[in-house]
Amino acid sequence: MDNKILATLEYPKIINRLLQHAATSLGQERVEALRPATELEEVKQRLQATDEAYKADRLKGSAPFGGVVNIAASLHRARIGGMLNSAELLDIATTVRGARRVKRHVIQLHEDDAIPLLAALAGQISESKSLEDEIMDCINEHAEVMDSASAALAAIRRELRQGEGRIREKLEQMIRSSSVQKMLQDAIITQRNDRYVIPVKQEYRSHFGGIVHDQSGSGATLFIEPEAMVTMNNKLRELRAGEQREIEKILQILTSKVAEYEDELLVDLDLLGQLDFAFAKARLGHELKGTLPRMNDRGFLKIKRGRHPLIAPEAVVPLDVELGNNYTTIIVTGPNTGGKTVSLKTIGLLSLMAMSGLFVPAEDGSQLCVFDAIYADIGDEQSIEQSLSTFSSHLTNIIRILTSMTPKSLVLLDELGAGTDPAEGSALAVAMLEHIHRTGCRMVATTHYSELKAYAYNRAGVINASMEFDVQTLSPTYRLLVGVPGRSNAFAIAERLGLSKDIIDHARGEVSDEDMRVEHMIASLEADRIQAERDRKAAEQLRREIEAQRSKLEEQQRRFDEQREKLLEKAGEEGRQAVAKATREAEEIIADLRKLAMAEGASVKEHKLIEAKRKLDEAAPKQQARKRPASIPAPQKIEAGDEVVVHSFNQKGHVVEMSGKEALVQLGIMKMKVSLDDLELVHRKQSKTQQPQQAATLKRTRDDQVRSELDLRGANLDEALIEVDRFMDEAFLANIGQIYIIHGKGTGVLRTGISDYLRKHRHVKSYRLGNYGEGGNGVTVAELK
């Protein structure tokens, strides 16, 4: 891909942003070398690596690349026989350790959520633990060779410390002497050239023996090594030389060990660079709020709400464009400052990003194509040095494009034919467009020439487009409208700015009828598009509401099915238990009959057989049916205020109001609509002074939604028990088998009070505290009869 075109489309700026997310210099090297790929399979593999890293980064964060550095140069020096210093060896050890952490992190992620490509890379990393241990046993975190590196080094350093201690002790005795103190500038011990000295005043030089190693800037102080210390300092120097030789020996041994691991470590560096590169691309995808594009190599583009990645998110206007299906060329017309150039760059830059394996800032479902090349002629490339005009510069670039493009290329042309005579420029633009279109490559071109609108309208595979302009605010909206050619809007703008109507009318008269018809046609198309956009948004809103309602209904159906299955299972179990009980009792009765027959011979008394049959009848499980008793006389006229019996619930209540063939009946604290056939009159309505006091009003119909849980957090015990009583009646009447009472943990007062209440309640079969996932001790679960 031509570097000039990459720069034109601002691809290097994306690379610079990607560099900021690389954790190591290994990853940065790969970022700097990144270029768009032109093979579909390679692009898909790049995107797969980014997608896996994106998933891993979202779930567990980025891989731990701390301590990993580029040790390639050190490995090369070790291989050719050079000696590595302690800092280089420490870098190698930390890199080996960091590689092991990265490997384990990625493998663990793969076990939790499959990331096969990254796991395959991490699996190839050699841990080289023995090399790391050998280095870390000799060199500490400050890159210093430790005493424990060898017995000889430990002995030398021990002798060094003892020698330094003896010298200091002797010098301290000397400077404490009153005869010596008067000759000293300061009573201190210092070092010059690794030898211990004391500061002596210049005037006492002749009275003080020893070797002068240095003097102060003013010359008033001489740093003298006393004669008695010379032999001891010489011994220290010999020990330090021996220490250095031993350190070099240790470093040489470690370097030789590193050389043995060179091939493995070079492979590890490459793998770590690939992993860091993948995670850098993932972090850029998070930053841009990008998505994984679907790729093809058949020249098809479909960008859904694509955003230019270098424009601030709050200012960018999303782009919707499709190219390569019904049409292969888009001609964008309209005035300047409408966003045509930004649209071109967005299409080109998003294509380059996808071909580089990067997520693109667009909605899910966007499709991009792998082109063999992307060519762009965007901006004013006038060159004073080459004495080229704007037109010549553009034309030179376009000629280069025409000679290089193929049917699998993407061509982006800005202001085609500009910079010369309009008549000749438009004719030349049409000719170049026709040539490029016949080649079969994908093309997006912008132009001022209105003649190109007619070309796009009449040519198969070519479509008009324009940038939307708001006449009310006299400003562009920067939205690309495919299928609608651009309008000049000059008359509308002039009128809005206050230009005289006579002048505007005169100007309109100068425009040909054909041009006016075209403008009216474009205006009509734009109005239709605006209306269609409104209708689409309304339909989209309606679709979302319907989807939400459908999801709600599906959830209700699912809960209903679960509840039904539970009730059927419960009924089946009760039935099995009843049959088993009846069978046992029947077997006991039959056994009694046999014993009776054996005891009394063949003659069993009739009354004993009748008694046995009665026991069999009693043992059979009976179906409890709530039916209106047959002995009850025909229904009487029931009025509001009458006391009645509701046979389906076997409870008494009062009629609140009549509604056709139904009555609203007060049952305790609840009101329910009940059929008149299910009611039996007990007492006529009483006087107003005798009307029963109604504690609460809870109006229910068959269509009401019944809850299966009650949240009492924040209520006191008295309030809670009233709510529980009301909730239990509602749940029982709705045939809910299991309810959840949420009381929270707190002090335990609510939990204890509710447990005492449930233990005595006639509708409660059993109760318990919530399990893990149900709320634990903060929830009580009750099974109803």
Coordinates of N, CA, C and O in Angstrom, one line a residue, residues 174-245:
M174 N 42.9 8.2 65.3 CA 43.8 9.2 65.0 C 43.1 10.6 65.1 O 43.7 11.5 65.6
I175 N 41.9 10.7 64.5 CA 41.3 12.0 64.5 C 40.7 12.5 65.9 O 40.4 13.6 66.1
R176 N 40.6 11.5 66.8 CA 40.2 11.9 68.2 C 41.4 12.4 69.0 O 41.2 13.0 70.0
S177 N 42.6 12.2 68.5 CA 43.8 12.7 69.2 C 43.9 14.2 69.1 O 43.7 14.8 68.1
S178 N 44.1 14.8 70.3 CA 44.1 16.3 70.3 C 45.2 16.9 69.5 O 45.1 18.0 68.9
S179 N 46.4 16.2 69.4 CA 47.5 16.7 68.6 C 47.1 16.7 67.1 O 47.6 17.6 66.3
V180 N 46.3 15.8 66.7 CA 46.0 15.7 65.2 C 44.8 16.5 64.9 O 44.7 17.1 63.8
Q181 N 43.8 16.7 65.9 CA 42.6 17.4 65.6 C 42.9 18.9 65.2 O 42.2 19.4 64.3
K182 N 43.9 19.5 65.8 CA 44.2 20.9 65.4 C 44.7 21.1 64.0 O 44.6 22.1 63.4
M183 N 45.2 19.9 63.4 CA 45.7 20.0 62.0 C 44.6 19.6 61.0 O 44.8 19.8 59.8
L184 N 43.4 19.2 61.5 CA 42.3 18.8 60.5 C 41.4 19.9 60.3 O 41.0 20.7 61.2
Q185 N 40.9 20.0 59.0 CA 39.9 20.9 58.6 C 38.5 20.5 59.3 O 37.8 21.3 59.7
D186 N 38.2 19.2 59.2 CA 37.0 18.6 59.8 C 37.5 17.2 60.4 O 38.3 16.5 59.7
A187 N 36.8 16.8 61.5 CA 37.1 15.5 62.1 C 36.3 14.4 61.4 O 35.4 13.8 62.0
I188 N 36.6 14.2 60.1 CA 35.8 13.2 59.4 C 36.7 12.3 58.6 O 37.9 12.6 58.4
I189 N 36.2 11.1 58.2 CA 36.9 10.1 57.4 C 36.2 10.1 56.0 O 35.0 10.0 55.9
T190 N 36.9 10.2 54.9 CA 36.3 10.2 53.6 C 37.2 9.3 52.7 O 38.2 8.7 53.1
Q191 N 36.8 9.2 51.4 CA 37.5 8.4 50.4 C 37.9 9.2 49.2 O 37.1 10.1 48.7
R192 N 39.1 8.9 48.7 CA 39.5 9.5 47.4 C 40.2 8.3 46.6 O 41.1 7.7 47.2
N193 N 39.8 8.1 45.4 CA 40.3 7.0 44.6 C 40.3 5.7 45.3 O 41.3 4.9 45.3
D194 N 39.1 5.4 46.0 CA 38.9 4.2 46.7 C 39.9 4.0 47.9 O 40.1 2.8 48.3
R195 N 40.5 5.0 48.4 CA 41.4 4.9 49.5 C 40.9 5.9 50.6 O 40.4 7.0 50.3
Y196 N 41.0 5.4 51.9 CA 40.5 6.2 53.0 C 41.5 7.3 53.3 O 42.7 7.1 53.4
V197 N 41.0 8.6 53.4 CA 41.8 9.7 53.7 C 41.1 10.6 54.8 O 40.0 10.4 55.1
I198 N 41.9 11.6 55.3 CA 41.4 12.6 56.2 C 41.7 14.0 55.7 O 42.8 14.2 55.0
P199 N 40.8 15.0 55.9 CA 41.1 16.4 55.5 C 42.1 17.1 56.4 O 41.7 17.4 57.6
V200 N 43.2 17.5 55.9 CA 44.3 18.2 56.7 C 44.4 19.6 56.1 O 44.4 19.9 54.9
K201 N 44.6 20.6 57.1 CA 44.8 22.0 56.7 C 46.1 22.1 55.9 O 47.1 21.4 56.2
Q202 N 46.1 23.0 55.0 CA 47.2 23.2 54.1 C 48.5 23.6 54.9 O 49.6 23.1 54.6
E203 N 48.3 24.4 55.9 CA 49.5 24.9 56.7 C 50.2 23.8 57.5 O 51.4 23.9 57.9
Y204 N 49.5 22.6 57.7 CA 50.1 21.5 58.4 C 50.7 20.4 57.6 O 51.0 19.3 58.0
R205 N 50.8 20.7 56.3 CA 51.2 19.6 55.3 C 52.6 19.1 55.7 O 52.9 17.9 55.7
S206 N 53.5 20.0 56.1 CA 54.9 19.6 56.4 C 55.0 18.8 57.7 O 55.9 18.0 57.9
H207 N 54.0 19.0 58.6 CA 54.0 18.3 59.9 C 53.3 17.0 59.8 O 53.3 16.2 60.7
F208 N 52.5 16.7 58.7 CA 51.7 15.5 58.6 C 52.2 14.6 57.5 O 52.2 15.0 56.3
G209 N 52.6 13.4 57.8 CA 53.2 12.5 56.8 C 52.1 11.9 56.0 O 50.9 12.0 56.3
G210 N 52.4 11.2 55.0 CA 51.4 10.4 54.2 C 51.4 10.9 52.8 O 52.2 11.7 52.3
I211 N 50.4 10.4 52.0 CA 50.2 10.7 50.6 C 49.0 11.6 50.3 O 47.9 11.3 50.8
V212 N 49.3 12.7 49.6 CA 48.2 13.6 49.2 C 47.4 13.0 48.0 O 48.1 12.8 46.9
H213 N 46.1 12.8 48.1 CA 45.3 12.2 47.0 C 44.5 13.3 46.3 O 44.1 13.1 45.2
D214 N 44.2 14.4 47.0 CA 43.3 15.4 46.4 C 43.4 16.7 47.3 O 43.9 16.6 48.4
Q215 N 42.9 17.8 46.8 CA 42.8 19.0 47.6 C 41.4 19.7 47.2 O 40.8 19.4 46.2
S216 N 41.0 20.6 48.1 CA 39.8 21.3 47.9 C 39.9 22.3 46.8 O 41.0 22.6 46.4
G217 N 38.8 22.9 46.4 CA 38.8 23.9 45.3 C 39.6 25.1 45.7 O 40.3 25.7 44.9
S218 N 39.6 25.5 47.0 CA 40.3 26.7 47.4 C 41.8 26.4 47.7 O 42.6 27.3 47.9
G219 N 42.1 25.1 47.8 CA 43.5 24.7 48.1 C 43.8 24.8 49.6 O 44.9 24.4 50.0
A220 N 42.8 25.1 50.5 CA 43.0 25.2 51.9 C 43.0 23.9 52.6 O 43.5 23.7 53.7
T221 N 42.4 22.8 51.9 CA 42.3 21.5 52.5 C 43.0 20.5 51.6 O 42.7 20.4 50.4
L222 N 43.8 19.6 52.2 CA 44.4 18.5 51.5 C 43.9 17.2 52.1 O 43.7 17.0 53.3
F223 N 43.5 16.3 51.1 CA 43.0 15.0 51.6 C 44.2 14.0 51.5 O 44.7 13.6 50.5
I224 N 44.6 13.6 52.7 CA 45.9 12.9 52.9 C 45.6 11.5 53.5 O 44.8 11.3 54.4
E225 N 46.3 10.5 52.9 CA 46.3 9.2 53.4 C 47.4 9.0 54.3 O 48.6 9.1 53.9
P226 N 47.2 8.9 55.6 CA 48.3 8.7 56.6 C 49.2 7.6 56.2 O 48.8 6.6 55.7
E227 N 50.5 7.8 56.5 CA 51.5 6.8 56.2 C 51.2 5.4 56.8 O 51.4 4.4 56.1
A228 N 50.6 5.4 58.0 CA 50.3 4.1 58.6 C 49.2 3.4 57.9 O 49.0 2.2 58.1
M229 N 48.3 4.1 57.1 CA 47.2 3.5 56.4 C 47.5 3.0 55.0 O 46.7 2.3 54.4
V230 N 48.7 3.3 54.5 CA 49.0 2.9 53.1 C 49.0 1.4 52.9 O 48.4 0.9 51.9
T231 N 49.6 0.7 53.8 CA 49.6 -0.8 53.6 C 48.2 -1.4 53.7 O 47.9 -2.3 52.9
M232 N 47.4 -0.9 54.6 CA 46.1 -1.4 54.8 C 45.2 -1.0 53.6 O 44.4 -1.9 53.1
N233 N 45.3 0.2 53.0 CA 44.6 0.6 51.8 C 45.0 -0.2 50.6 O 44.2 -0.6 49.8
N234 N 46.3 -0.5 50.5 CA 46.8 -1.4 49.4 C 46.1 -2.8 49.5 O 45.8 -3.3 48.5
K235 N 46.0 -3.3 50.7 CA 45.4 -4.6 50.9 C 43.9 -4.5 50.4 O 43.4 -5.4 49.7
L236 N 43.2 -3.4 50.8 CA 41.8 -3.3 50.3 C 41.7 -3.2 48.8 O 40.9 -3.8 48.2
R237 N 42.7 -2.5 48.1 CA 42.7 -2.4 46.7 C 42.8 -3.8 46.1 O 42.2 -4.1 45.1
E238 N 43.7 -4.6 46.6 CA 43.9 -5.9 46.1 C 42.6 -6.8 46.2 O 42.3 -7.5 45.3
L239 N 42.0 -6.6 47.4 CA 40.7 -7.3 47.6 C 39.6 -6.9 46.6 O 38.9 -7.7 46.1
R240 N 39.6 -5.6 46.3 CA 38.6 -5.1 45.4 C 38.9 -5.6 44.0 O 37.9 -5.9 43.2
A241 N 40.1 -5.7 43.6 CA 40.4 -6.2 42.3 C 40.1 -7.7 42.2 O 39.5 -8.2 41.2
G242 N 40.3 -8.4 43.3 CA 39.9 -9.8 43.4 C 38.4 -10.0 43.3 O 37.8 -10.9 42.7
E243 N 37.6 -9.0 44.0 CA 36.2 -9.0 43.9 C 35.7 -8.8 42.5 O 34.8 -9.5 42.0
Q244 N 36.3 -7.9 41.7 CA 35.9 -7.6 40.4 C 36.2 -8.8 39.5 O 35.3 -9.2 38.6
R245 N 37.3 -9.5 39.7 CA 37.6 -10.7 38.9 C 36.6 -11.8 39.1 O 36.1 -12.5 38.2

